[in-house]
CSV table of C-alpha atoms and ligand atoms in Angstrom, one decimal:
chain,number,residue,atom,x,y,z
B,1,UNK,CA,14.9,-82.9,-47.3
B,2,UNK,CA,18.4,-82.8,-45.7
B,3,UNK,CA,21.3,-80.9,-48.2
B,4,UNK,CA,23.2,-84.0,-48.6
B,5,UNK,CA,19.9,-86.0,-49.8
B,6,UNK,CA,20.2,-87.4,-53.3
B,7,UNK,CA,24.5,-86.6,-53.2
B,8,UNK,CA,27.7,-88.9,-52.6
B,9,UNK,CA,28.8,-88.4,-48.4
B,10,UNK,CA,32.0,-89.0,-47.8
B,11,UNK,CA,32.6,-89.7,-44.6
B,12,UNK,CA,34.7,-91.9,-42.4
B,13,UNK,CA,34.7,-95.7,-41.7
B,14,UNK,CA,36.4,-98.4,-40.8
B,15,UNK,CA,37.6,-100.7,-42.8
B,16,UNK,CA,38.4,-104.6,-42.4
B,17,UNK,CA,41.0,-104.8,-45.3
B,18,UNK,CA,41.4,-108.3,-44.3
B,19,UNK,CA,40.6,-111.0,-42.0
B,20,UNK,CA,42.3,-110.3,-38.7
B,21,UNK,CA,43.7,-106.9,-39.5
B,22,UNK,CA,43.0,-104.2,-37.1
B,23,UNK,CA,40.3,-102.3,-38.8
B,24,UNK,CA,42.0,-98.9,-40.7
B,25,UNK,CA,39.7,-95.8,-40.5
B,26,UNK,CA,39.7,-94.4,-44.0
B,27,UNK,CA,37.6,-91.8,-45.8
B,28,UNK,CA,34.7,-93.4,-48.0
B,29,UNK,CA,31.8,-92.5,-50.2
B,30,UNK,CA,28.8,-93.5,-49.1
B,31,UNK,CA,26.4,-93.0,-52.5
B,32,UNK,CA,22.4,-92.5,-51.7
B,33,UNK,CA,19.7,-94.5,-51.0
B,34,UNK,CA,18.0,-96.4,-53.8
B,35,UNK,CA,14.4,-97.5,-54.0
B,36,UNK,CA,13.3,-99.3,-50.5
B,37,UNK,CA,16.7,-97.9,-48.8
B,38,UNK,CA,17.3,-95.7,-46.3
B,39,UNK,CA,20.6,-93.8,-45.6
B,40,UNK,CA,21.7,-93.0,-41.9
B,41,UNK,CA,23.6,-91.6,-39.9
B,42,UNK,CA,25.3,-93.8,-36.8
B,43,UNK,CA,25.6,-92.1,-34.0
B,44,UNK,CA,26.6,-95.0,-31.8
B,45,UNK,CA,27.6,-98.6,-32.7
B,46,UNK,CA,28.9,-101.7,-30.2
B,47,UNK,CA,30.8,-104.9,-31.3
B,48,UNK,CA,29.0,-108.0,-30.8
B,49,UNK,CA,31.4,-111.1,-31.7
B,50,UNK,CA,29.3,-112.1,-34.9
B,51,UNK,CA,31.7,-109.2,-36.4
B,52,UNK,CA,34.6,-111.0,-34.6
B,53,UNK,CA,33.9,-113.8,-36.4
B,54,UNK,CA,33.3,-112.6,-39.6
B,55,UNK,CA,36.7,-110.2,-39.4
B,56,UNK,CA,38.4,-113.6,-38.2
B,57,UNK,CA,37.1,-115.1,-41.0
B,58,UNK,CA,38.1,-118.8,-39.2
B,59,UNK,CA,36.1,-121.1,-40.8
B,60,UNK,CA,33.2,-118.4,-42.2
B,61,UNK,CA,33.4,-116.9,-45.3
B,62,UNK,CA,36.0,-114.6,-46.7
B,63,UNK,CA,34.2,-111.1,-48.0
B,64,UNK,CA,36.9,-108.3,-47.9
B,65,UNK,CA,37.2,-105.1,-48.3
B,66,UNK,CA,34.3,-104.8,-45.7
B,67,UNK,CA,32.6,-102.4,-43.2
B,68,UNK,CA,31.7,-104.6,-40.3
B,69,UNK,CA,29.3,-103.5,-37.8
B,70,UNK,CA,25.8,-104.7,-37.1
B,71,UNK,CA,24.6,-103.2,-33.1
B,72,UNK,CA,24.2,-99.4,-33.6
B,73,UNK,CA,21.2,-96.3,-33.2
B,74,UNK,CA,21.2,-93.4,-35.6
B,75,UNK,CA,19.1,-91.0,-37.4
B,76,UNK,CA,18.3,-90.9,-41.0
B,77,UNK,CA,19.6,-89.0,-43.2
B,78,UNK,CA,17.7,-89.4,-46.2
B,79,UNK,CA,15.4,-92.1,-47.7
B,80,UNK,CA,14.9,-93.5,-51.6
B,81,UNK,CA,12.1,-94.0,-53.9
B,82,UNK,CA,9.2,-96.0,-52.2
B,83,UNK,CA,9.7,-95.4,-48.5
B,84,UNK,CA,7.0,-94.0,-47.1
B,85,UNK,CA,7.6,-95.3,-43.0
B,86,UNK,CA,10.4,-93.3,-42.4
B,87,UNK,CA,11.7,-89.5,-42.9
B,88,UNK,CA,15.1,-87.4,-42.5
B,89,UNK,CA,15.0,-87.0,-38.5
B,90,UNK,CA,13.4,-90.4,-37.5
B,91,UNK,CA,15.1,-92.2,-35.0
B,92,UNK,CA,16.4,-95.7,-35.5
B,93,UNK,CA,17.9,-98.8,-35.2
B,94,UNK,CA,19.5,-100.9,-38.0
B,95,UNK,CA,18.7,-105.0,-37.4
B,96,UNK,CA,20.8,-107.7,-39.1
B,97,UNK,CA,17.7,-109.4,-40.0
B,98,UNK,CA,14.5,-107.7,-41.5
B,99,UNK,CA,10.7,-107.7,-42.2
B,100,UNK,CA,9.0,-107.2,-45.5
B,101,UNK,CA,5.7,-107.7,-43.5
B,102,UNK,CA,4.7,-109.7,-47.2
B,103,UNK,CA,6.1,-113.2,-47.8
B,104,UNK,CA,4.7,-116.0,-46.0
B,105,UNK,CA,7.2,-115.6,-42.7
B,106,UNK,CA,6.3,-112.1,-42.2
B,107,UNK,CA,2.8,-112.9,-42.5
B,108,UNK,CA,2.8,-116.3,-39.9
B,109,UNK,CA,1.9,-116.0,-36.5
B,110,UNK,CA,5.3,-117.6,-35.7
B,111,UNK,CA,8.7,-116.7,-37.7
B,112,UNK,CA,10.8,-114.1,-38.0
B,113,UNK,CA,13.0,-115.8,-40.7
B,114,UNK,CA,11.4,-113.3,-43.4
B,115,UNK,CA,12.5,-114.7,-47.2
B,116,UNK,CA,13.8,-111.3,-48.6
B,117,UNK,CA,15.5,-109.8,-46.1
B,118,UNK,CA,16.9,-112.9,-43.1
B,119,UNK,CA,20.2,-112.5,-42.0
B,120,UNK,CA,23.0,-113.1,-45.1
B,121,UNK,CA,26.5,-113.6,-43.5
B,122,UNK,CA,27.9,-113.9,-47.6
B,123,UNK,CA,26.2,-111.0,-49.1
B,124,UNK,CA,28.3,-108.0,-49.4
B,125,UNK,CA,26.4,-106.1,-51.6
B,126,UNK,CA,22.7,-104.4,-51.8
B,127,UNK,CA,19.6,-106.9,-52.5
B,128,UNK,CA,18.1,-104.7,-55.6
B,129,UNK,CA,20.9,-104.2,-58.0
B,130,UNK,CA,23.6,-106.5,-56.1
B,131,UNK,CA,25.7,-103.6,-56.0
B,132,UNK,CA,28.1,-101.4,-52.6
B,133,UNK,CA,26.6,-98.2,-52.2
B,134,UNK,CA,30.1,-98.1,-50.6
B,135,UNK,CA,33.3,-97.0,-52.3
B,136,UNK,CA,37.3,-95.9,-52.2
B,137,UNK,CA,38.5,-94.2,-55.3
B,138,UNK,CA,35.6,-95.9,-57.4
B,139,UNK,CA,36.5,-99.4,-56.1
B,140,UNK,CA,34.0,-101.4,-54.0
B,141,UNK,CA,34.2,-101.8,-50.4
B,142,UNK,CA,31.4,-104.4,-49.2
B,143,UNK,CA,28.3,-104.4,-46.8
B,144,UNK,CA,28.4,-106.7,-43.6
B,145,UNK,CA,24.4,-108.2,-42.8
B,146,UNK,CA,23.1,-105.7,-44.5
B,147,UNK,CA,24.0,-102.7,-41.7
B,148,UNK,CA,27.3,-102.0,-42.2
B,149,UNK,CA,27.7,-99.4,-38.8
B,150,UNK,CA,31.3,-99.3,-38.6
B,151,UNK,CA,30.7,-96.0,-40.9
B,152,UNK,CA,29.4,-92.4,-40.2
B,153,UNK,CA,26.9,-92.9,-42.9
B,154,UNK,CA,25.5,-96.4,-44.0
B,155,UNK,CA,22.5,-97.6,-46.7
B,156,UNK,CA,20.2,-99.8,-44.8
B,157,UNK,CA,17.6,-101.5,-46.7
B,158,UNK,CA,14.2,-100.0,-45.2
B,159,UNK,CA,12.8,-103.4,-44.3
B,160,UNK,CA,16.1,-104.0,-41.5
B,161,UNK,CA,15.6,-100.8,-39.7
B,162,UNK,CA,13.0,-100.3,-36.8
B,163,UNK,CA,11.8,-96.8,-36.1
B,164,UNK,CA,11.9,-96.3,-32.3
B,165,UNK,CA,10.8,-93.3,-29.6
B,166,UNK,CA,13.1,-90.6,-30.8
B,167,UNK,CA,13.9,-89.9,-26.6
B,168,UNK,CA,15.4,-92.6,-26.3
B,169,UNK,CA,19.0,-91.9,-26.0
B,170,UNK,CA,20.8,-93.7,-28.3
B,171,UNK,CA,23.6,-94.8,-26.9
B,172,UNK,CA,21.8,-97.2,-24.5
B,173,UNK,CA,19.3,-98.8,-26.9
B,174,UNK,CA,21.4,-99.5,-29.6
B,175,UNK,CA,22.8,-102.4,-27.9
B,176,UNK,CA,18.8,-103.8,-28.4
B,177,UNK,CA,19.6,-103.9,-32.2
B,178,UNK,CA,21.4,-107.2,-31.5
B,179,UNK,CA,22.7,-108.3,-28.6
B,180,UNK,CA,19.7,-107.9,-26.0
B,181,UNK,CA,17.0,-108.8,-28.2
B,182,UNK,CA,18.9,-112.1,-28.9
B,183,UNK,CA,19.7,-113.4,-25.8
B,184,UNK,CA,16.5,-112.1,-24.2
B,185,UNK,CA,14.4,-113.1,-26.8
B,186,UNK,CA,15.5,-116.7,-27.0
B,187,UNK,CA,14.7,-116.7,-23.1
B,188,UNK,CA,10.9,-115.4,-23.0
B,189,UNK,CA,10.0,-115.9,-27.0
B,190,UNK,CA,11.3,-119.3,-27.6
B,191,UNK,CA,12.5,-121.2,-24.2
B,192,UNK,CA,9.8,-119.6,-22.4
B,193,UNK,CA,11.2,-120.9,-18.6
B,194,UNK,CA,8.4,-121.3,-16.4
B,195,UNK,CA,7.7,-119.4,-13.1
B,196,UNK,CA,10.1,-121.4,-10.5
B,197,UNK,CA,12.0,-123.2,-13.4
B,198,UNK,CA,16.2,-123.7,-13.1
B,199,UNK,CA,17.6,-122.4,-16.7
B,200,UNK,CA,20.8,-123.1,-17.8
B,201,UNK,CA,22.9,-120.5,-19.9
B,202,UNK,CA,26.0,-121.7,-21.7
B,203,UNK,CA,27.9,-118.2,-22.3
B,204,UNK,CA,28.1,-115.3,-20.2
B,205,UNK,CA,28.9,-112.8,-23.0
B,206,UNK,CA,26.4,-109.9,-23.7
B,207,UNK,CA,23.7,-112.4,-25.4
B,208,UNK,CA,24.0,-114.8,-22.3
B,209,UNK,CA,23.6,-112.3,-20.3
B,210,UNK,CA,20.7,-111.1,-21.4
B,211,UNK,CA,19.5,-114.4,-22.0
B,212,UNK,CA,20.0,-114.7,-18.3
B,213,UNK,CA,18.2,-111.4,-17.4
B,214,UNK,CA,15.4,-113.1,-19.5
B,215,UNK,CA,15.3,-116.0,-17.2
B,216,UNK,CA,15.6,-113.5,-13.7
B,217,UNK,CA,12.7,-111.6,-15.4
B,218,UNK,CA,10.7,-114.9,-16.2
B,219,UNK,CA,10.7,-116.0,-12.9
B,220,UNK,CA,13.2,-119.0,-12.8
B,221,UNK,CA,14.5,-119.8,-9.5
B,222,UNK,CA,17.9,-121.3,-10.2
B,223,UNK,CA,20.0,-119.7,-13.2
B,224,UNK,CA,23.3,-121.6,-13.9
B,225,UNK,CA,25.8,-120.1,-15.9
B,226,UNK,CA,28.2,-121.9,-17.6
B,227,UNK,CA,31.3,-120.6,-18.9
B,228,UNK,CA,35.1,-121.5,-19.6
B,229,UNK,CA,36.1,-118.0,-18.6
B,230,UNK,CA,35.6,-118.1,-14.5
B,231,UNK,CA,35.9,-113.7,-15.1
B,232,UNK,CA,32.4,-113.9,-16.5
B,233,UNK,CA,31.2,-115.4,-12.9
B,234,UNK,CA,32.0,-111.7,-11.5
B,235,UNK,CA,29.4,-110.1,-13.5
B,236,UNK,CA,26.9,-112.5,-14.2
B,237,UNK,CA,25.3,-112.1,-10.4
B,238,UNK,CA,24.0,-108.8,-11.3
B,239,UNK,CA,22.2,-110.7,-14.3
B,240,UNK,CA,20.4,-113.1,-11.9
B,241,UNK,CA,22.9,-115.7,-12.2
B,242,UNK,CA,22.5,-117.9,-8.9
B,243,UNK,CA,25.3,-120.7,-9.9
B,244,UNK,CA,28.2,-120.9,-11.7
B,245,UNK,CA,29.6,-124.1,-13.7
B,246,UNK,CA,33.2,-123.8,-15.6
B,247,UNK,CA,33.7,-127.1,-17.0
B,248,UNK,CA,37.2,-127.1,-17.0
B,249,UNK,CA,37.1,-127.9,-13.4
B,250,UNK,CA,35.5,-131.0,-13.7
B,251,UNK,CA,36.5,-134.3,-15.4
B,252,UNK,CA,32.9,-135.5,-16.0
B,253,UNK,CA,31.3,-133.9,-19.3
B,254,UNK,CA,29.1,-130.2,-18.2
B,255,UNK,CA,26.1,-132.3,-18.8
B,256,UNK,CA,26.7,-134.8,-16.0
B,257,UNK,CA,27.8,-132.5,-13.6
B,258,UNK,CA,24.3,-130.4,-14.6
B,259,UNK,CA,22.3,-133.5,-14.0
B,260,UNK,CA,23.3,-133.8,-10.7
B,261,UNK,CA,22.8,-130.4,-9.9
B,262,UNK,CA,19.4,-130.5,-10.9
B,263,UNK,CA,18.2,-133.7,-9.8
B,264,UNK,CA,18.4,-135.4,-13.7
B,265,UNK,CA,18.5,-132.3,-15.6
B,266,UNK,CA,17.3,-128.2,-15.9
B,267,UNK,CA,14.4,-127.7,-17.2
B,268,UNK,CA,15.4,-124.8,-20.1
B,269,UNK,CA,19.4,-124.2,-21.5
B,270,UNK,CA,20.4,-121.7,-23.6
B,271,UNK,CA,23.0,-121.6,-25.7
B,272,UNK,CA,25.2,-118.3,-26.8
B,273,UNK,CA,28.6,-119.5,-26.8
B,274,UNK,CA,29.1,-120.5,-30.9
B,275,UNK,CA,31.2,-123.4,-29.9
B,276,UNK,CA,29.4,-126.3,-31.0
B,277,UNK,CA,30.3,-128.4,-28.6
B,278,UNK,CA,28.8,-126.2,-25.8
B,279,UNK,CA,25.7,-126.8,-28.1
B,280,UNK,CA,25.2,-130.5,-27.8
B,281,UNK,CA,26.4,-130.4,-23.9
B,282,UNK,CA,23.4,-127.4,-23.7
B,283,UNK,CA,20.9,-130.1,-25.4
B,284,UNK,CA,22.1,-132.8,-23.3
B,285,UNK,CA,21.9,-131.1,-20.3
B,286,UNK,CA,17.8,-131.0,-20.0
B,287,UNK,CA,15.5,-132.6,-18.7
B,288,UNK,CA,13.8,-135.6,-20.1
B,289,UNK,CA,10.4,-135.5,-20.9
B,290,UNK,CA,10.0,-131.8,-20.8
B,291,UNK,CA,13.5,-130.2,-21.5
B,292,UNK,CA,13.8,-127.8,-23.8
B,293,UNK,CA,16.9,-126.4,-25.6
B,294,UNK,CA,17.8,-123.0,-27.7
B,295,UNK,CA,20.6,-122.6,-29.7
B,296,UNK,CA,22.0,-118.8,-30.3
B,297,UNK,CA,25.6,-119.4,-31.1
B,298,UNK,CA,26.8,-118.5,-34.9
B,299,UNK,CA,29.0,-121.9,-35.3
B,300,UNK,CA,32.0,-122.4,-37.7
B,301,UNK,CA,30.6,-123.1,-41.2
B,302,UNK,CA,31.9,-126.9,-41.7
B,303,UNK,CA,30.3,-127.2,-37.6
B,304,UNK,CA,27.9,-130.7,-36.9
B,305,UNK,CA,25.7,-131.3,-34.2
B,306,UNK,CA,26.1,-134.8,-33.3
B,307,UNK,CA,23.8,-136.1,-30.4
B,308,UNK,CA,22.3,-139.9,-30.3
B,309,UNK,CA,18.4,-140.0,-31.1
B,310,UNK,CA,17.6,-141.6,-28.0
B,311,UNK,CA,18.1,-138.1,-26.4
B,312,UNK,CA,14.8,-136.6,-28.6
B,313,UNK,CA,13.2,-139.6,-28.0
B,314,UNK,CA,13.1,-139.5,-24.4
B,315,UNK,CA,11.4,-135.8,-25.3
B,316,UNK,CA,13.8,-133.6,-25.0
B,317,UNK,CA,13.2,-130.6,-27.3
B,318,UNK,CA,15.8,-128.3,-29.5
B,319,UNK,CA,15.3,-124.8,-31.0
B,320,UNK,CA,17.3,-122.1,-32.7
B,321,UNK,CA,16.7,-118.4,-33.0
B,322,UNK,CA,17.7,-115.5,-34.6
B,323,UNK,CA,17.4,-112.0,-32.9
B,324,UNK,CA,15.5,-113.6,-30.3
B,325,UNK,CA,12.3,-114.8,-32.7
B,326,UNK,CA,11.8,-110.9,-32.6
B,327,UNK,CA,11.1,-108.7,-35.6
B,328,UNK,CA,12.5,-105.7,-35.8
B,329,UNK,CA,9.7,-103.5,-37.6
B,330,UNK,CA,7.0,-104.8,-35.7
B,331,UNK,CA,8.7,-105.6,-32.0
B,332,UNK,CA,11.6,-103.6,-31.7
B,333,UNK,CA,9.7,-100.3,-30.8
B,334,UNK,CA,8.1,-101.8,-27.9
B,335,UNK,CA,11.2,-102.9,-26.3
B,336,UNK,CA,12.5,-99.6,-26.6
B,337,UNK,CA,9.5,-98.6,-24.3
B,338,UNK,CA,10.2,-101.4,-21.8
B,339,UNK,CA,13.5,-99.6,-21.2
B,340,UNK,CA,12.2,-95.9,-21.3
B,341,UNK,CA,9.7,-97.5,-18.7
B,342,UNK,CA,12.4,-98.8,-16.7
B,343,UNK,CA,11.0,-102.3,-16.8
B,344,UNK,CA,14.7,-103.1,-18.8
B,345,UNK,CA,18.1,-102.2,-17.6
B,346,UNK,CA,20.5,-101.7,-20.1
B,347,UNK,CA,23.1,-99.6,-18.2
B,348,UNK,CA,24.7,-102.7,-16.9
B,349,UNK,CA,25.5,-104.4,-19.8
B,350,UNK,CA,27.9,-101.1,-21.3
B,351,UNK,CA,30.8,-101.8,-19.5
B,352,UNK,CA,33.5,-99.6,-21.6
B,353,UNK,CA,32.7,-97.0,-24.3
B,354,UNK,CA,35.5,-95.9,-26.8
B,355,UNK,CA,35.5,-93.2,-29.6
B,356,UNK,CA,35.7,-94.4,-33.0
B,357,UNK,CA,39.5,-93.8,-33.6
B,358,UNK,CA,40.3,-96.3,-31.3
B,359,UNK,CA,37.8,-98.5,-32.4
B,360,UNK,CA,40.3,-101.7,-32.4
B,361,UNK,CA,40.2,-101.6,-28.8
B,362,UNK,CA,36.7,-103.1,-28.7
B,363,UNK,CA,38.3,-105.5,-30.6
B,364,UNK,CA,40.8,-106.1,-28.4
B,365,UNK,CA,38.5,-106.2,-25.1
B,366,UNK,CA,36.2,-108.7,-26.6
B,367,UNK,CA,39.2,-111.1,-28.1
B,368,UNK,CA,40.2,-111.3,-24.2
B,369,UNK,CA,36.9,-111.7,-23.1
B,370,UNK,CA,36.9,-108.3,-20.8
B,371,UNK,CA,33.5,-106.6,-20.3
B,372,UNK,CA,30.3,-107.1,-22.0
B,373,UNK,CA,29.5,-104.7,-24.4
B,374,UNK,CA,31.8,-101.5,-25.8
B,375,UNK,CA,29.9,-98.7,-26.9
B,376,UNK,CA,31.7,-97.0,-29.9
B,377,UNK,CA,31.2,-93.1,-30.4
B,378,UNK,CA,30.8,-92.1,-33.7
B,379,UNK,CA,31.8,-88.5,-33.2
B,380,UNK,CA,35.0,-89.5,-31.6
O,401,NAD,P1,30.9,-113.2,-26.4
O,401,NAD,O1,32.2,-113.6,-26.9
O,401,NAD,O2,30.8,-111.9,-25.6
O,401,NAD,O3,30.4,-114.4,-25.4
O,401,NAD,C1,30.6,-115.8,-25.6
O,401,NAD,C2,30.9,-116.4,-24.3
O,401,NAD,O4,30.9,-117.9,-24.5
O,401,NAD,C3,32.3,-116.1,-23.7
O,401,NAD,O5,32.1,-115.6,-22.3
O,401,NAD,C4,33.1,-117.4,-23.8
O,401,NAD,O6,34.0,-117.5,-22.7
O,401,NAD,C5,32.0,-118.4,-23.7
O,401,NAD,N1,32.3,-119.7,-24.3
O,401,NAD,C6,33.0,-120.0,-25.4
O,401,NAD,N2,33.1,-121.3,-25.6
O,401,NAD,C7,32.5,-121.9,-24.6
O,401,NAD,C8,32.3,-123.3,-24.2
O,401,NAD,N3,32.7,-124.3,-24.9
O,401,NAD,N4,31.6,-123.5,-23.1
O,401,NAD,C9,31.1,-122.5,-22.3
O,401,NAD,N5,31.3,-121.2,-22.6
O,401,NAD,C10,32.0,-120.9,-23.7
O,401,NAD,O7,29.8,-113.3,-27.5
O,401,NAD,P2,28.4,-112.6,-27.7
O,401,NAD,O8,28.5,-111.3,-28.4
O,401,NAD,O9,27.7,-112.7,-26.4
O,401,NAD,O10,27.7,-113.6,-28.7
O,401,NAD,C11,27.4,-115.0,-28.3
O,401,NAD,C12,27.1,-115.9,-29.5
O,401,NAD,O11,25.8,-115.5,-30.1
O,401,NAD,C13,28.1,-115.7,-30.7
O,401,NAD,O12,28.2,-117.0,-31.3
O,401,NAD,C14,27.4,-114.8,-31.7
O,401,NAD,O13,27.9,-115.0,-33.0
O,401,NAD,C15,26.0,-115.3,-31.5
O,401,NAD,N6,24.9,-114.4,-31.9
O,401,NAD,C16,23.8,-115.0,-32.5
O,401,NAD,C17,22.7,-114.2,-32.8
O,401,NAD,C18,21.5,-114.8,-33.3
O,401,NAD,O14,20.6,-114.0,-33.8
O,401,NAD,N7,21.3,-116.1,-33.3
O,401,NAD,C19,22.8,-112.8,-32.7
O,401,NAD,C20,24.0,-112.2,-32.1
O,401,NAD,C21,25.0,-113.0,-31.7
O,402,ZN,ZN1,9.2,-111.1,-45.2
């Protein structure tokens, strides 16, 4: 038992007062656990531009006051009623999407789209009494997926955290909460490139990226990346990227120009751009008769996919994902060993690290499209 268990923690976080604001750190009280939650302490947190989006709130759902934040690694603090998998000390990372290893996802061979806890973009509030555990003089200041690791101290419901090897340092692996997982995930879970294959990723941000590194790692001998921002081209070598395709330099539509790249079309895209547009050039970019296509991108909430039939009938596949078809409880662990094991590099995709205070400066970076991922210190 830690001398805070069972209390009120009031602690710092930032706040999204409203949409587009820079965040404003502000003291908070962070009340315990209830049953099946778990309080914990962030040590390290990143931004990943699902929070851009929802603190943007263009075209997504306005929830404010709100602690944003969903890519951290921290240590809990203390636990509620009913958890019995995790203790003060443990080691963890919060995931946006959870695992009640009960309802009929958790129990297929197949999903990871589990029916209590899949990701919520609209809830604000906890799942058993639809209540904040988070407050400012009494009033309410709402969750953000669940996670909510813009804050010292968050509540965590026990099914969205994954218990991981407590030496593994923290401010590496955290970016595996979302990020990694999800670009490298929809690679080798769900596109599953064969050995030799060309793969085409549409986004060079930290999920393509990764979703690249999944292709490098999966064999594929051609790896196009396609982005509007010809800055991304600079870095996206080191991710196994062999080609490069802005389509503002062309006049044909991406998917034509891909086609005669690849002799009639790649054999795998990717998708992690959230422009919906990007995601119908992705689908129409693959091969017939074995092409296959997985969408990542969060789009704008009124979005439509629009393709003509004949493009599925010629057998052309699409998928979607979240976190990479992975689930946290269950997976996550072990790809916190293939890192210790050095069989994943995470190092490169960290290219700036801030402390908290200046936590609008990851903000900033990512709204200009500089680096991959910022790390943000809690303790600074
Ligand atoms: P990011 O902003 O770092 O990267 C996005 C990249 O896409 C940028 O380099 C941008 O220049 C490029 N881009 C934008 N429009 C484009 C277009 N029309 N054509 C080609 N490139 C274009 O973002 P990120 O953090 O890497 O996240 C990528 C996407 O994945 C976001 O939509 C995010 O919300 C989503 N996401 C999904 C999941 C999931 O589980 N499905 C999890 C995390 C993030
Ligand atoms: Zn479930």
């Amino acid at each position: 038992m830690t001398s805070t268990a069972g209390k009120l923690i009031k602690c710092r976080a930032a706040i999204a007062w409203e949409a587009g604001k820079p965040l404003v750190i502000e003291e908070v009280e962070v009340a315990p656990p209830q049953a099946m939650e778990v309080r914990i302490k962030i040590l390290y947190t990143a931004l990943c531009h699902t929070d851009v989006y929802f603190w943007e709130a263009k075209g997504q759902t306005c929830v404010f006051p709100r602690i944003l934040g969903h890519e951290a690694g921290g240590i809990v603090e203390s636990v509620g009623e009913g958890v019995d998998e995790l203790a003060p000390g443990d080691h963890v990372l919060p995931v946006f999407t959870g695992e009640c290893k009960e309802c009929a996802h958790c129990k297929s061979e197949t999903s990871n789209m589990c029916d209590l806890l899949r990701i919520n973009t609209d809830r604000g509030v906890m799942i058993s009494d639809e209540q904040s555990r988070f407050s400012i003089n009494s009033k309410p200041i709402y969750h953000f997926l669940g996670t909510s690791t813009f804050s010292e101290y968050t509540v965590v419901h026990s099914g969205c955290i994954a218990k991981i090897n407590p030496e593994a340092p923290l401010d590496k692996v955290c970016v595996l909460s979302c990020g990694f997982c999800t670009g490298f995930g929809a690679t080798v879970n769900v596109a599953k490139p064969p050995k030799g294959s060309t793969v085409a990723i549409f986004g060079l941000g930290a999920v393509g990226l990764s979703a690249a590194e999944g292709a490098r790692l999966s064999g594929a001998s051609r790896i196009i990346g396609v982005d509007v921002n010809p800055n991304k081209f600079l870095l996206a070598g080191k991710f196994g990227c062999t080609e490069f395709v802005n389509p503002k330099d062309h006049s044909k539509p991406v998917q034509q120009v891909l086609a005669e790249m690849t002799n009639g079309g790649v054999d795998r895209a990717v998708e992690c751009t959230g422009n919906v547009n990007a995601m119908i050039q992705a689908f129409e970019s693959v091969h017939d008769g074995w092409g296959v296509a997985v969408l990542v991108g969060v789009a704008h909430k009124d979005a439509e996919f629009k393709t003509h039939p004949i493009n599925f009938l010629t057998e052309r596949t699409l998928k979607g994902t979240f976190f990479g078809n992975y689930r946290p409880r269950t997976d996550l662990p072990s790809v916190v060993e293939k890192y210790m094991t050095g069989e994943l590099e995470l190092e490169k995709f960290i290219t700036h690290s801030v402390p908290f205070s200046e936590i609008n400066t990851a903000f900033d970076l990512m709204l200009k499209g500089e680096g991959i991922r910022c790390i943000i210190r809690m303790d600074g």
